Coordinates of C-alpha atoms and ligand atoms in Angstrom, one line a residue:
M1 CA 12.9 -111.1 -76.4
T2 CA 16.1 -113.0 -77.3
Q3 CA 16.0 -116.1 -78.8
P4 CA 16.9 -119.0 -76.6
L5 CA 20.4 -121.2 -77.6
S6 CA 19.6 -123.8 -79.0
N7 CA 21.1 -127.5 -77.2
D8 CA 23.4 -126.8 -80.2
S9 CA 24.9 -124.6 -80.3
R10 CA 25.0 -124.0 -77.0
A11 CA 27.7 -127.3 -77.0
Q12 CA 29.3 -126.0 -79.7
L13 CA 29.8 -122.7 -77.9
E14 CA 31.2 -125.5 -74.9
A15 CA 33.3 -126.3 -77.3
L16 CA 35.0 -123.2 -78.5
Y17 CA 35.4 -122.0 -75.1
Q18 CA 37.3 -124.6 -73.8
Q19 CA 39.3 -124.3 -77.0
M20 CA 39.6 -120.8 -76.5
E21 CA 41.1 -121.3 -72.9
P22 CA 43.8 -121.6 -73.4
E23 CA 44.8 -118.6 -75.6
G24 CA 43.3 -116.6 -73.1
L25 CA 40.3 -115.8 -74.8
Y26 CA 37.0 -116.1 -73.0
P27 CA 33.5 -115.3 -73.9
L28 CA 32.1 -111.5 -72.9
W29 CA 28.4 -112.7 -72.8
E30 CA 28.8 -115.4 -70.1
K31 CA 30.0 -112.7 -67.2
L32 CA 28.8 -109.4 -68.9
A33 CA 26.3 -109.3 -65.6
A34 CA 28.5 -110.0 -63.4
L35 CA 31.8 -107.4 -64.7
V36 CA 29.0 -104.9 -64.9
L37 CA 26.5 -104.2 -62.2
P38 CA 23.5 -102.1 -61.7
Q39 CA 24.6 -100.9 -58.7
P40 CA 28.0 -102.0 -56.1
Q41 CA 27.8 -105.3 -54.9
S42 CA 30.5 -105.3 -52.1
P43 CA 32.6 -108.5 -51.8
A44 CA 33.6 -106.6 -47.7
Q45 CA 31.2 -107.4 -45.5
V46 CA 30.4 -104.9 -42.6
H47 CA 32.5 -106.0 -39.6
K48 CA 33.4 -104.4 -35.8
W49 CA 36.2 -104.7 -34.1
A50 CA 36.3 -104.0 -30.8
Y51 CA 39.2 -101.8 -29.6
D52 CA 40.5 -104.1 -26.3
K53 CA 40.5 -107.5 -27.7
A54 CA 43.1 -106.5 -31.1
R55 CA 44.9 -104.3 -28.3
D56 CA 45.2 -108.1 -26.3
Y57 CA 46.6 -109.2 -29.2
L58 CA 48.7 -106.3 -30.2
M59 CA 50.6 -106.1 -27.3
R60 CA 51.2 -110.1 -27.2
A61 CA 53.3 -109.3 -30.1
G62 CA 55.2 -106.5 -28.7
D63 CA 56.9 -109.4 -26.2
L64 CA 57.1 -111.5 -28.7
I65 CA 58.8 -109.1 -31.6
S66 CA 60.6 -105.3 -31.5
A67 CA 58.9 -102.7 -33.8
K68 CA 62.4 -101.9 -35.1
Q69 CA 62.4 -105.8 -36.4
A70 CA 59.3 -105.7 -37.8
E71 CA 59.7 -102.2 -39.0
R72 CA 55.9 -101.7 -38.5
R73 CA 54.6 -103.9 -35.5
V74 CA 50.9 -104.2 -36.8
L75 CA 48.3 -106.0 -36.8
I76 CA 46.5 -105.9 -40.0
L77 CA 42.2 -105.0 -39.6
E78 CA 41.2 -107.5 -42.7
N79 CA 37.3 -107.6 -44.0
P80 CA 36.4 -111.2 -43.8
G81 CA 35.1 -110.9 -47.1
L82 CA 38.8 -109.6 -48.5
A83 CA 40.1 -113.4 -47.4
G84 CA 43.9 -112.5 -48.1
Q85 CA 43.8 -109.1 -49.8
S86 CA 45.1 -107.0 -46.5
G87 CA 42.1 -104.9 -47.1
I88 CA 39.4 -103.5 -45.1
T89 CA 38.0 -102.3 -48.5
P90 CA 38.7 -102.6 -51.6
S91 CA 40.6 -99.9 -51.7
L92 CA 41.9 -98.7 -48.6
Y93 CA 43.6 -100.6 -46.0
A94 CA 43.9 -100.9 -41.9
G95 CA 46.0 -101.8 -39.0
L96 CA 46.9 -101.2 -35.6
Q97 CA 50.5 -100.1 -35.1
L98 CA 52.4 -100.7 -31.0
I99 CA 55.0 -98.6 -30.3
L100 CA 56.2 -99.5 -26.7
P101 CA 58.6 -96.9 -24.6
G102 CA 62.2 -96.1 -26.4
E103 CA 61.1 -97.9 -29.7
I104 CA 62.1 -96.4 -33.1
A105 CA 59.8 -97.6 -36.5
P106 CA 62.9 -96.5 -38.9
A107 CA 62.5 -94.0 -41.8
H108 CA 61.2 -94.9 -44.8
R109 CA 59.2 -93.5 -47.7
H110 CA 56.7 -95.9 -50.4
T111 CA 53.8 -94.3 -53.2
Q112 CA 51.1 -95.3 -50.6
C113 CA 49.7 -92.6 -48.4
A114 CA 49.2 -93.0 -45.2
L115 CA 47.0 -91.5 -42.4
R116 CA 47.8 -92.2 -38.6
F117 CA 44.3 -91.9 -36.3
V118 CA 45.4 -92.2 -32.4
M119 CA 43.9 -94.6 -30.3
E120 CA 46.0 -94.3 -26.9
G121 CA 48.3 -92.6 -25.8
G122 CA 50.5 -89.8 -26.5
G123 CA 54.1 -87.8 -26.7
A124 CA 55.3 -90.1 -29.4
F125 CA 55.9 -89.0 -32.5
T126 CA 55.2 -89.1 -36.6
S127 CA 58.4 -87.7 -38.6
V128 CA 57.5 -86.5 -41.8
D129 CA 60.0 -85.2 -43.9
G130 CA 62.3 -84.5 -41.1
E131 CA 59.3 -82.3 -38.6
K132 CA 58.0 -84.3 -35.9
A133 CA 54.4 -84.2 -34.9
V134 CA 53.4 -84.9 -31.5
M135 CA 50.8 -87.2 -31.2
H136 CA 48.1 -87.5 -28.5
Q137 CA 45.0 -89.3 -28.1
F138 CA 42.7 -89.2 -31.6
D139 CA 44.7 -86.8 -33.2
L140 CA 44.9 -87.0 -37.5
V141 CA 48.6 -88.0 -38.4
L142 CA 49.2 -87.9 -42.1
T143 CA 52.3 -89.3 -43.7
P144 CA 51.3 -89.0 -47.3
G145 CA 52.9 -90.8 -49.9
G146 CA 56.7 -90.4 -50.9
Q147 CA 57.5 -88.5 -47.8
W148 CA 59.9 -89.8 -45.6
H149 CA 58.6 -91.1 -42.2
D150 CA 59.4 -92.7 -39.0
H151 CA 58.3 -92.7 -36.0
G152 CA 59.3 -92.7 -32.0
N153 CA 58.1 -93.3 -28.4
P154 CA 60.3 -91.5 -26.0
T155 CA 57.1 -92.0 -23.6
D156 CA 56.8 -94.3 -21.0
T157 CA 53.6 -95.7 -22.1
P158 CA 52.7 -97.3 -24.8
M159 CA 51.7 -95.3 -28.1
I160 CA 49.1 -97.5 -30.1
W161 CA 47.0 -96.2 -33.6
L162 CA 44.8 -97.0 -36.6
D163 CA 46.9 -96.7 -39.3
G164 CA 44.8 -95.9 -43.1
L165 CA 46.2 -96.9 -46.2
D166 CA 45.5 -96.5 -49.7
I167 CA 47.5 -99.8 -50.1
P168 CA 44.9 -101.9 -52.1
T169 CA 44.5 -98.5 -54.2
V170 CA 48.2 -98.4 -55.2
R171 CA 48.3 -102.3 -55.5
H172 CA 45.2 -101.9 -58.4
F173 CA 47.5 -99.8 -60.5
D174 CA 50.4 -101.4 -59.8
A175 CA 52.1 -98.3 -59.2
S176 CA 54.1 -99.3 -56.1
F177 CA 57.5 -97.7 -55.2
A178 CA 59.3 -98.1 -51.7
E179 CA 62.6 -97.0 -50.3
H180 CA 64.4 -97.5 -46.9
Y181 CA 66.6 -94.7 -45.4
H182 CA 69.6 -95.4 -45.0
E183 CA 70.1 -94.4 -41.0
D184 CA 66.8 -94.8 -38.3
Q185 CA 65.5 -91.4 -38.0
F186 CA 65.4 -89.0 -41.7
P187 CA 67.7 -86.5 -40.0
E188 CA 65.6 -83.3 -38.3
A189 CA 64.8 -80.7 -40.9
A190 CA 62.3 -77.9 -39.5
P191 CA 61.3 -77.2 -35.3
A192 CA 58.7 -80.3 -34.3
G193 CA 54.8 -78.8 -35.4
D194 CA 56.2 -76.5 -38.0
S195 CA 53.8 -77.0 -40.6
L196 CA 50.4 -77.1 -38.5
T197 CA 52.1 -73.2 -36.7
R198 CA 52.0 -72.1 -40.6
Y199 CA 49.4 -73.6 -41.9
G200 CA 47.3 -75.2 -39.6
R201 CA 44.9 -71.6 -38.8
N202 CA 43.6 -70.4 -42.0
M203 CA 47.1 -69.2 -42.8
R204 CA 49.8 -70.0 -44.9
P205 CA 53.2 -68.5 -45.3
L206 CA 53.4 -65.0 -47.5
K207 CA 56.3 -66.5 -50.6
G208 CA 59.5 -65.6 -49.5
H209 CA 63.1 -67.1 -49.7
T210 CA 61.9 -69.9 -46.6
A211 CA 58.0 -70.1 -47.0
D212 CA 56.3 -73.4 -48.4
R213 CA 58.4 -75.7 -47.2
R214 CA 56.4 -78.3 -47.6
P215 CA 54.9 -79.7 -50.7
A216 CA 52.0 -77.6 -51.6
H217 CA 49.5 -80.9 -52.3
Q218 CA 51.0 -81.8 -48.8
P219 CA 51.6 -78.7 -46.8
L220 CA 49.7 -79.8 -43.4
F221 CA 50.4 -83.3 -41.8
H222 CA 49.0 -82.9 -38.0
Y223 CA 45.4 -82.0 -37.6
P224 CA 45.3 -82.1 -33.4
Y225 CA 41.8 -83.5 -31.5
A226 CA 42.8 -80.6 -29.2
D227 CA 41.5 -78.2 -32.5
W228 CA 38.6 -80.4 -33.8
R229 CA 36.9 -81.4 -30.7
P230 CA 36.4 -77.7 -29.4
T231 CA 35.1 -77.5 -33.4
L232 CA 32.6 -80.0 -33.6
D233 CA 31.6 -78.4 -29.6
A234 CA 31.4 -75.5 -30.8
M235 CA 29.3 -76.4 -33.7
A236 CA 27.4 -78.7 -31.9
S237 CA 25.9 -75.6 -29.5
S238 CA 26.0 -72.4 -31.9
G239 CA 22.2 -73.2 -32.6
A240 CA 23.8 -74.3 -36.4
E241 CA 21.4 -76.7 -37.8
I242 CA 22.6 -80.8 -37.6
D243 CA 22.5 -82.3 -41.0
P244 CA 19.3 -85.2 -40.8
H245 CA 22.3 -87.8 -43.0
L246 CA 25.3 -87.1 -41.3
G247 CA 25.3 -85.2 -37.7
H248 CA 27.5 -81.9 -36.8
A249 CA 30.1 -83.2 -39.7
L250 CA 33.3 -81.5 -40.3
E251 CA 35.8 -82.5 -43.5
F252 CA 39.3 -82.9 -42.6
L253 CA 41.7 -80.5 -45.5
N254 CA 44.1 -79.3 -47.1
P255 CA 44.4 -76.0 -46.3
I256 CA 46.0 -75.0 -49.3
N257 CA 43.4 -76.1 -51.8
G258 CA 41.0 -76.8 -49.8
G259 CA 40.4 -80.4 -51.4
P260 CA 40.5 -83.4 -49.3
I261 CA 43.5 -84.6 -47.3
M262 CA 45.3 -86.4 -49.6
A263 CA 45.1 -87.6 -53.4
T264 CA 42.9 -91.2 -52.4
I265 CA 41.7 -90.6 -48.8
S266 CA 38.5 -88.9 -47.0
A267 CA 38.9 -88.1 -44.2
H268 CA 35.8 -86.5 -41.5
V269 CA 34.4 -86.7 -38.1
R270 CA 31.0 -86.1 -36.8
L271 CA 28.9 -85.2 -33.8
M272 CA 25.4 -87.0 -33.1
P273 CA 24.0 -85.9 -29.3
A274 CA 22.1 -88.1 -27.4
G275 CA 19.0 -89.3 -29.1
F276 CA 19.9 -88.3 -32.2
E277 CA 19.4 -91.1 -35.5
T278 CA 20.5 -90.0 -38.7
K279 CA 18.2 -91.0 -42.0
P280 CA 19.5 -93.4 -43.9
R281 CA 22.4 -92.9 -46.3
R282 CA 24.1 -94.7 -48.6
A283 CA 28.0 -93.7 -50.5
T284 CA 30.0 -95.7 -53.0
D285 CA 33.2 -94.7 -50.4
G286 CA 33.3 -97.6 -48.0
T287 CA 34.1 -95.9 -45.0
I288 CA 36.3 -96.8 -41.6
F289 CA 34.6 -95.7 -38.4
V290 CA 36.3 -94.9 -35.1
V291 CA 34.2 -94.6 -32.1
V292 CA 35.9 -91.5 -30.6
E293 CA 33.2 -91.1 -28.0
G294 CA 29.9 -92.6 -26.4
T295 CA 27.7 -94.9 -27.6
G296 CA 25.0 -95.9 -29.6
E297 CA 24.3 -98.0 -32.5
A298 CA 24.8 -98.5 -36.3
V299 CA 21.9 -100.7 -38.3
I300 CA 23.3 -101.1 -41.8
D301 CA 20.7 -103.0 -44.6
G302 CA 19.2 -103.7 -41.2
E303 CA 21.6 -105.6 -39.4
T304 CA 22.2 -103.6 -35.9
T305 CA 25.7 -103.4 -34.4
V306 CA 26.7 -102.1 -31.3
L307 CA 29.1 -99.4 -30.8
S308 CA 31.5 -98.6 -28.1
P309 CA 34.2 -96.2 -27.1
R310 CA 37.2 -97.3 -30.3
D311 CA 35.3 -99.6 -31.7
I312 CA 36.7 -100.1 -35.2
L313 CA 33.8 -99.7 -38.0
V314 CA 34.3 -100.9 -41.0
V315 CA 30.5 -100.0 -43.8
P316 CA 31.4 -101.2 -47.5
S317 CA 30.1 -99.3 -50.6
W318 CA 26.3 -99.1 -50.7
K319 CA 25.4 -100.2 -48.0
E320 CA 22.1 -98.2 -46.3
V321 CA 23.3 -96.8 -42.7
V322 CA 21.2 -95.3 -40.1
F323 CA 23.5 -94.1 -36.8
R324 CA 22.1 -94.2 -33.4
A325 CA 23.4 -91.9 -30.4
N326 CA 22.6 -93.9 -27.4
S327 CA 24.9 -90.7 -25.5
Q328 CA 26.6 -88.2 -27.9
L329 CA 28.7 -90.0 -29.9
V330 CA 32.0 -89.0 -31.7
L331 CA 32.8 -90.7 -34.6
F332 CA 35.9 -90.4 -36.9
G333 CA 35.7 -92.1 -40.5
Y334 CA 37.6 -92.3 -43.4
S335 CA 37.2 -93.0 -47.0
D336 CA 38.6 -92.9 -50.6
K337 CA 36.3 -90.7 -51.6
A338 CA 39.2 -88.6 -52.6
C339 CA 39.8 -90.9 -55.0
Q340 CA 36.3 -91.5 -56.1
E341 CA 35.7 -87.9 -56.9
K342 CA 38.8 -88.0 -59.3
L343 CA 37.8 -90.5 -61.2
N344 CA 33.6 -89.0 -61.5
L345 CA 32.6 -92.3 -59.8
Y346 CA 31.4 -90.9 -56.4
K347 CA 27.5 -91.5 -55.7
E348 CA 25.6 -90.9 -52.4
E349 CA 22.3 -90.9 -51.1
N350 CA 20.0 -89.5 -49.0
A351 CA 17.1 -90.8 -47.7
Ligands
GTQ1 O1 53.8 -96.9 -41.1 O2 54.8 -97.0 -42.5 O3 49.8 -100.2 -40.9 O4 54.2 -98.5 -44.3 C1 51.7 -100.4 -43.0 C2 52.5 -100.4 -44.0 C3 51.9 -98.5 -41.7 C4 54.3 -96.5 -41.8 C5 51.7 -99.8 -41.8 C6 53.5 -98.5 -43.6 C7 53.5 -98.5 -41.6

């Protein structure tokens, strides 16, 4: 047992703290337990956004400000436990972006990595360094850090997607750079879908004069629903053993190195058959889920959240999760696992 401080020592210490404070000096022994936690205690809360409700507000914003005026017309999904920080978890950002028919969101580039997961619409594009990916519902599209990107919607229906960025991570490292392109759209540099053709089929360009136009760390930036959804189905119907903690689950990859899609963000999809219930699992990567299909429940640290199509759910670090599929449940998820693994921080527990 350590000896308790005498009242006299305590009083003298308090006086010392007051004198030191203006010098920017503080006693670690008063704060150590709160700084070095025995396990994660996320300030983020479990939270769900119902798509239709968020969509109504987004469409109202669409009546008032154009995509070009806004630069990006996005409603930020801020975690109620992270007020004022524009984060959905301490490391990640989420927003819902609307591009109305005929609109463009002008070209810019920034250090931050972004993914787009299409919630509604089809036929709008994201252009990355001059190559368009034409987007459809539940496609995953990446705009990796440092690459010029603009968005446009030449169709006659609104297009809405979920933006997932590492804004808080880049802020944490004080490493943000951003610039505007001097025109609205970056000049076309490759045919639409070019990298999907080259890198999205388990192959890559053979080295040559024209090969490897894309940066090696970021070859592919379009992962269509039309590809990943049948793959999940094939997995489910093949008789393959289902993972008791995840369901049938597939991670999106960088096809060149087999690593995660971007340096700071990982993404995956999973399918749980009707009636399936996962075993409890917790992990240090707070995760943002989108319900692609089906209904069910997420039981997080014992509290139940009902899941319906296009709901967006955030599960902070180290919360124990059980998913229950009422009908066949398909989820998309993204997290900072890619970043944590590089820092040797990632940990999971499968009960
Ligand atoms: O589309 O580039 O939601 O730069 C936040 C910051 C979207 C984008 C966001 C961004 C973008």
